[in-house]
Structure formats: C-alpha cells, structure tokens
Short mmCIF file of C-alpha atoms in Angstrom, two decimals:
data_model
loop_
_atom_site.label_atom_id
_atom_site.label_comp_id
_atom_site.label_asym_id
_atom_site.label_seq_id
_atom_site.Cartn_x
_atom_site.Cartn_y
_atom_site.Cartn_z
CA MET H 1 -14.39 -12.91 -2.37
CA GLY H 2 -15.37 -10.88 -5.46
CA ASP H 3 -13.43 -10.93 -8.74
CA LEU H 4 -12.24 -7.33 -8.29
CA LEU H 5 -11.00 -7.94 -4.75
CA ARG H 6 -9.25 -11.11 -5.87
CA ALA H 7 -7.50 -9.19 -8.64
CA LEU H 8 -6.36 -6.41 -6.29
CA LEU H 9 -5.07 -8.56 -3.44
CA PRO H 10 -1.66 -10.20 -3.90
CA ARG H 11 -2.35 -13.92 -3.54
CA PRO H 12 0.19 -16.57 -4.50
CA CYS H 13 -0.96 -19.75 -6.19
CA PRO H 14 -0.59 -22.64 -3.69
CA GLY H 15 0.74 -24.82 -6.49
CA CYS H 16 3.56 -22.63 -7.83
CA GLU H 17 3.44 -19.27 -5.97
CA ALA H 18 2.65 -17.28 -9.13
CA GLN H 19 0.12 -14.49 -8.57
CA LEU H 20 -3.47 -15.66 -8.87
CA GLY H 21 -5.08 -12.38 -9.93
CA ARG H 22 -8.76 -13.12 -10.59
CA GLU H 23 -8.31 -16.90 -10.54
CA ARG H 24 -9.90 -19.02 -7.82
CA GLY H 25 -7.75 -21.52 -5.98
CA LEU H 26 -5.10 -22.33 -8.56
CA CYS H 27 -3.48 -20.61 -11.53
CA PRO H 28 -4.30 -21.92 -15.05
CA ALA H 29 -0.93 -23.69 -15.37
CA CYS H 30 -1.42 -25.62 -12.13
CA ARG H 31 -5.01 -26.50 -13.02
CA ALA H 32 -3.77 -27.89 -16.33
CA ALA H 33 -1.17 -29.98 -14.47
CA LEU H 34 -3.91 -31.78 -12.51
CA ARG H 35 -4.94 -34.62 -14.80
CA PRO H 36 -7.57 -36.92 -13.31
CA ARG H 37 -7.02 -40.62 -13.84
CA VAL H 38 -8.91 -43.78 -13.01
CA GLU H 39 -6.75 -46.34 -11.24
CA THR H 40 -7.26 -50.09 -11.16
CA HIS H 41 -4.65 -50.98 -8.50
CA SER H 42 -4.68 -49.69 -4.92
CA PRO H 43 -5.03 -51.02 -1.36
CA LEU H 44 -8.76 -50.32 -1.71
CA SER H 45 -9.52 -53.17 -4.11
CA PRO H 46 -8.51 -56.83 -3.76
CA ARG H 47 -8.43 -57.29 -7.54
CA PRO H 48 -7.56 -55.06 -10.51
CA MET H 49 -10.62 -53.08 -11.55
CA PRO H 50 -11.45 -49.39 -12.07
CA HIS H 51 -12.36 -48.08 -8.62
CA LEU H 52 -10.35 -44.95 -7.76
CA VAL H 53 -10.11 -41.45 -9.25
CA THR H 54 -7.06 -39.41 -8.31
CA LEU H 55 -5.18 -36.35 -9.53
CA GLY H 56 -1.84 -38.09 -9.19
CA PRO H 57 0.96 -38.91 -6.76
CA TYR H 58 1.43 -36.97 -3.55
CA ARG H 59 4.11 -34.67 -4.90
CA GLY H 60 4.47 -31.40 -6.77
CA VAL H 61 1.28 -29.44 -7.36
CA THR H 62 -1.01 -32.12 -5.91
CA ARG H 63 0.96 -32.28 -2.65
CA ARG H 64 1.18 -28.51 -2.27
CA ALA H 65 -2.50 -28.03 -3.09
CA ALA H 66 -3.66 -30.78 -0.72
CA ARG H 67 -1.58 -29.34 2.12
CA ALA H 68 -2.71 -25.78 1.44
CA LEU H 69 -6.35 -26.84 1.63
CA LYS H 70 -5.96 -29.04 4.70
CA PHE H 71 -3.48 -27.06 6.78
CA GLY H 72 -3.41 -23.61 5.17
CA GLY H 73 -7.13 -22.92 5.14
CA ALA H 74 -7.12 -22.22 1.37
CA ARG H 75 -10.78 -23.11 0.93
CA ASP H 76 -10.94 -21.75 -2.63
CA LEU H 77 -8.85 -24.77 -3.58
CA ALA H 78 -11.76 -27.13 -2.92
CA GLY H 79 -13.59 -25.85 -5.99
CA ALA H 80 -10.58 -26.18 -8.29
CA LEU H 81 -9.61 -29.63 -7.02
CA GLY H 82 -13.19 -30.88 -6.92
CA GLU H 83 -13.80 -29.75 -10.48
CA ARG H 84 -10.76 -31.65 -11.75
CA LEU H 85 -11.66 -34.79 -9.78
CA ALA H 86 -15.23 -34.74 -11.04
CA ALA H 87 -13.94 -34.63 -14.61
CA GLY H 88 -12.33 -38.02 -14.03
CA VAL H 89 -15.37 -39.87 -12.65
CA PRO H 90 -16.52 -42.33 -15.34
CA PRO H 91 -20.21 -41.87 -16.27
CA GLU H 92 -20.62 -45.65 -16.31
CA TRP H 93 -20.05 -45.74 -12.55
CA GLY H 94 -23.52 -44.24 -12.20
CA VAL H 95 -22.64 -42.37 -9.00
CA ARG H 96 -25.79 -41.31 -7.14
CA ALA H 97 -24.16 -39.39 -4.27
CA VAL H 98 -20.82 -38.20 -2.93
CA VAL H 99 -19.96 -39.18 0.65
CA PRO H 100 -17.04 -37.33 2.30
CA VAL H 101 -14.87 -38.92 4.97
CA PRO H 102 -15.84 -37.18 8.24
CA LEU H 103 -13.64 -35.57 10.84
CA HIS H 104 -14.36 -36.08 14.51
CA ALA H 105 -16.41 -33.13 15.80
CA SER H 106 -13.58 -31.94 18.05
CA ARG H 107 -11.06 -31.88 15.20
CA GLU H 108 -13.49 -30.15 12.86
CA ARG H 109 -14.06 -27.43 15.48
CA GLU H 110 -10.30 -27.05 15.84
CA ARG H 111 -9.71 -26.79 12.08
CA GLY H 112 -12.89 -24.86 11.35
CA PHE H 113 -13.92 -27.04 8.40
CA ASN H 114 -13.67 -30.53 6.95
CA GLN H 115 -11.57 -30.46 3.79
CA ALA H 116 -13.16 -33.69 2.49
CA GLU H 117 -16.63 -32.17 2.86
CA LEU H 118 -15.60 -29.06 0.91
CA LEU H 119 -14.17 -31.25 -1.84
CA GLY H 120 -17.27 -33.44 -1.76
CA GLN H 121 -19.59 -30.48 -2.20
CA ALA H 122 -17.54 -29.28 -5.19
CA ILE H 123 -17.49 -32.71 -6.87
CA ALA H 124 -21.18 -33.29 -6.20
CA ALA H 125 -22.07 -29.94 -7.79
CA GLU H 126 -20.09 -30.86 -10.91
CA LEU H 127 -21.68 -34.32 -11.12
CA GLY H 128 -25.18 -33.05 -10.40
CA VAL H 129 -25.69 -35.34 -7.41
CA PRO H 130 -26.05 -34.65 -3.66
CA CYS H 131 -23.16 -34.52 -1.22
CA VAL H 132 -24.43 -36.70 1.62
CA PRO H 133 -22.90 -36.61 5.14
CA ALA H 134 -23.84 -40.23 5.71
CA LEU H 135 -20.78 -41.08 7.82
CA ARG H 136 -19.77 -39.97 11.28
CA ARG H 137 -16.80 -40.70 13.51
CA THR H 138 -17.94 -42.38 16.68
CA ARG H 139 -14.75 -41.52 18.55
CA ALA H 140 -11.63 -39.42 18.21
CA THR H 141 -8.64 -41.26 16.75
CA ALA H 142 -4.92 -40.60 16.60
CA GLN H 143 -3.73 -38.91 13.42
CA GLN H 144 -3.09 -41.64 10.87
CA ALA H 145 0.00 -39.93 9.48
CA ARG H 146 1.72 -40.31 12.85
CA LEU H 147 1.18 -44.07 13.05
CA HIS H 148 2.99 -47.03 11.52
CA ALA H 149 1.10 -48.89 8.81
CA ALA H 150 0.39 -51.81 11.15
CA GLU H 151 -1.20 -49.48 13.72
CA ARG H 152 -3.55 -47.65 11.37
CA GLY H 153 -6.18 -50.34 11.01
CA ALA H 154 -6.45 -50.85 14.77
CA ASN H 155 -6.66 -47.08 15.28
CA LEU H 156 -9.76 -46.92 13.07
CA ALA H 157 -11.52 -50.11 14.18
CA GLY H 158 -15.15 -49.20 14.88
CA ALA H 159 -14.43 -45.50 14.44
CA PHE H 160 -17.05 -44.90 11.71
CA GLN H 161 -20.78 -45.38 11.54
CA ALA H 162 -23.03 -44.84 8.53
CA ASP H 163 -26.66 -43.73 8.42
CA GLY H 164 -28.26 -45.89 5.77
CA ARG H 165 -31.35 -43.67 5.69
CA ARG H 166 -29.29 -40.93 4.07
CA LEU H 167 -27.93 -43.13 1.31
CA PRO H 168 -29.58 -43.30 -2.10
CA ALA H 169 -30.02 -46.57 -3.91
CA GLY H 170 -27.09 -47.20 -6.21
CA PRO H 171 -23.36 -46.47 -6.28
CA VAL H 172 -21.75 -43.79 -4.13
CA LEU H 173 -18.41 -41.99 -4.41
CA LEU H 174 -16.43 -42.00 -1.15
CA LEU H 175 -14.06 -39.04 -0.95
CA ASP H 176 -10.96 -38.09 1.02
CA ASP H 177 -8.09 -35.71 0.37
CA VAL H 178 -5.11 -38.12 0.44
CA LEU H 179 -4.72 -41.90 0.21
CA THR H 180 -1.78 -43.52 2.00
CA THR H 181 -2.35 -47.06 3.28
CA GLY H 182 -6.09 -46.88 2.57
CA SER H 183 -7.08 -47.72 6.15
CA THR H 184 -9.42 -44.74 6.54
CA LEU H 185 -11.25 -45.28 3.27
CA ILE H 186 -11.55 -49.03 3.87
CA ALA H 187 -13.04 -48.44 7.33
CA CYS H 188 -15.51 -45.95 5.84
CA ARG H 189 -16.39 -48.30 2.98
CA ASP H 190 -17.07 -51.12 5.44
CA ALA H 191 -19.33 -48.85 7.49
CA LEU H 192 -21.25 -47.85 4.36
CA HIS H 193 -21.69 -51.47 3.32
CA ALA H 194 -22.85 -52.39 6.83
CA ALA H 195 -25.53 -49.69 6.48
CA GLY H 196 -26.75 -51.14 3.20
CA ALA H 197 -24.86 -49.01 0.64
CA GLY H 198 -24.53 -50.24 -2.91
CA PRO H 199 -21.22 -50.22 -4.80
CA VAL H 200 -18.64 -47.80 -3.36
CA TYR H 201 -16.14 -46.03 -5.60
CA PHE H 202 -13.36 -43.74 -4.36
CA ALA H 203 -11.83 -40.36 -5.14
CA VAL H 204 -8.79 -38.65 -3.61
CA VAL H 205 -6.72 -35.65 -4.58
CA ALA H 206 -3.43 -37.52 -4.24
CA ARG H 207 -2.00 -40.88 -3.27
#
C-alpha cells in the first residue's frame, strides 16, 4: 500500500485506535511504548542467563498488536514489531539466522500466512541475516491456548523436525509471536539441537 493511499484511507492503529495516516502498522506513540528487553528468567532456560528478547507482557499495546497480526490479518504490523524486537537483540549473541516457528501446512492455508514467518523476515532484515525456514511441523496439533499446561508438552511431542542443512554455523534466533508455557519454543529448540544447531536464542512479541 502506497503512502498516499495509506494517508487517504481511514485506518485505526491496532494498539490504540488512533488514525494511522501514513504510518505503517502502528502509530508513533504505540511504537514508542514497545520497549525491547532481554530477559534472563523464563521457562526456556534452566538457569538465569540472557536468552530471550521480548517487547513486554501480554497486555496493552503488545497484546492488541499480537492479536491484530495473528487473528486480524494486519500484516503491516510485522514490520513494526520486528523492527522493535531486532533493536533488542544483543550484538554479542552473534545471531547468524532467524528461524520462525512454523505452522502446520493446513493451518497456514486456513490463515493465509504464518505470523512468525512475517516477524522473522522483518527481524532478519533489520539484523542483516537470513530468515531460514529450517523447521517444519510433522503433524497437525491442537491449539496450545486451548490446552492445560500439563497437556501442552504431550501435544507437541515429536511435532517438529529441523533441516540441519539449512542452518548456518553459529547461534540462531528462534522466533514466535507469544510465549506462554514455552512448550512450543522448547520443542522447536530441541528439534534444532537434534539437527546440529548451535546456540539457540529466543524472541517473542509478548509473554
């Protein structure tokens, strides 16, 4: 969508419902509210250490933006969110590629896109590294959000496979839109390690 068309069409900001005008994805105030941070505690790491970049808790602007991208088809948001996430990735991590969490093919056809892949492409462009679709879902799974915490790990057991030939040597950044129990990202990390991946860091819009 061109700048002139964006300015002419009334489009509310997904974060606050103010008019976007020529802005892409989010208004300046909502962009400024998204402050990337590196976290040392999460279900993804057994010990405290910097391993996760996030834009904050799953509430307010982050919640509304994540839902608008995933369920509202607001694809312009991927650029805005990816740009902010990339700004929080520490250079010392030495990330060589971004790997998005995959959807099963049937769900991606139903939705029309994979929100993690869109975010991954945006982050990778900012970091100057490739976005590598090195993971695939080997089977359809129940939606994690509809399961109890104890059921989520079993739901994802063996659900991901990684292609080690697509992975560069060195650290990779594994990306999803939202972190809850961490079961999806842990299953993907384990698949990457089984395929010979180096260190795996994580990024999510919200947790």
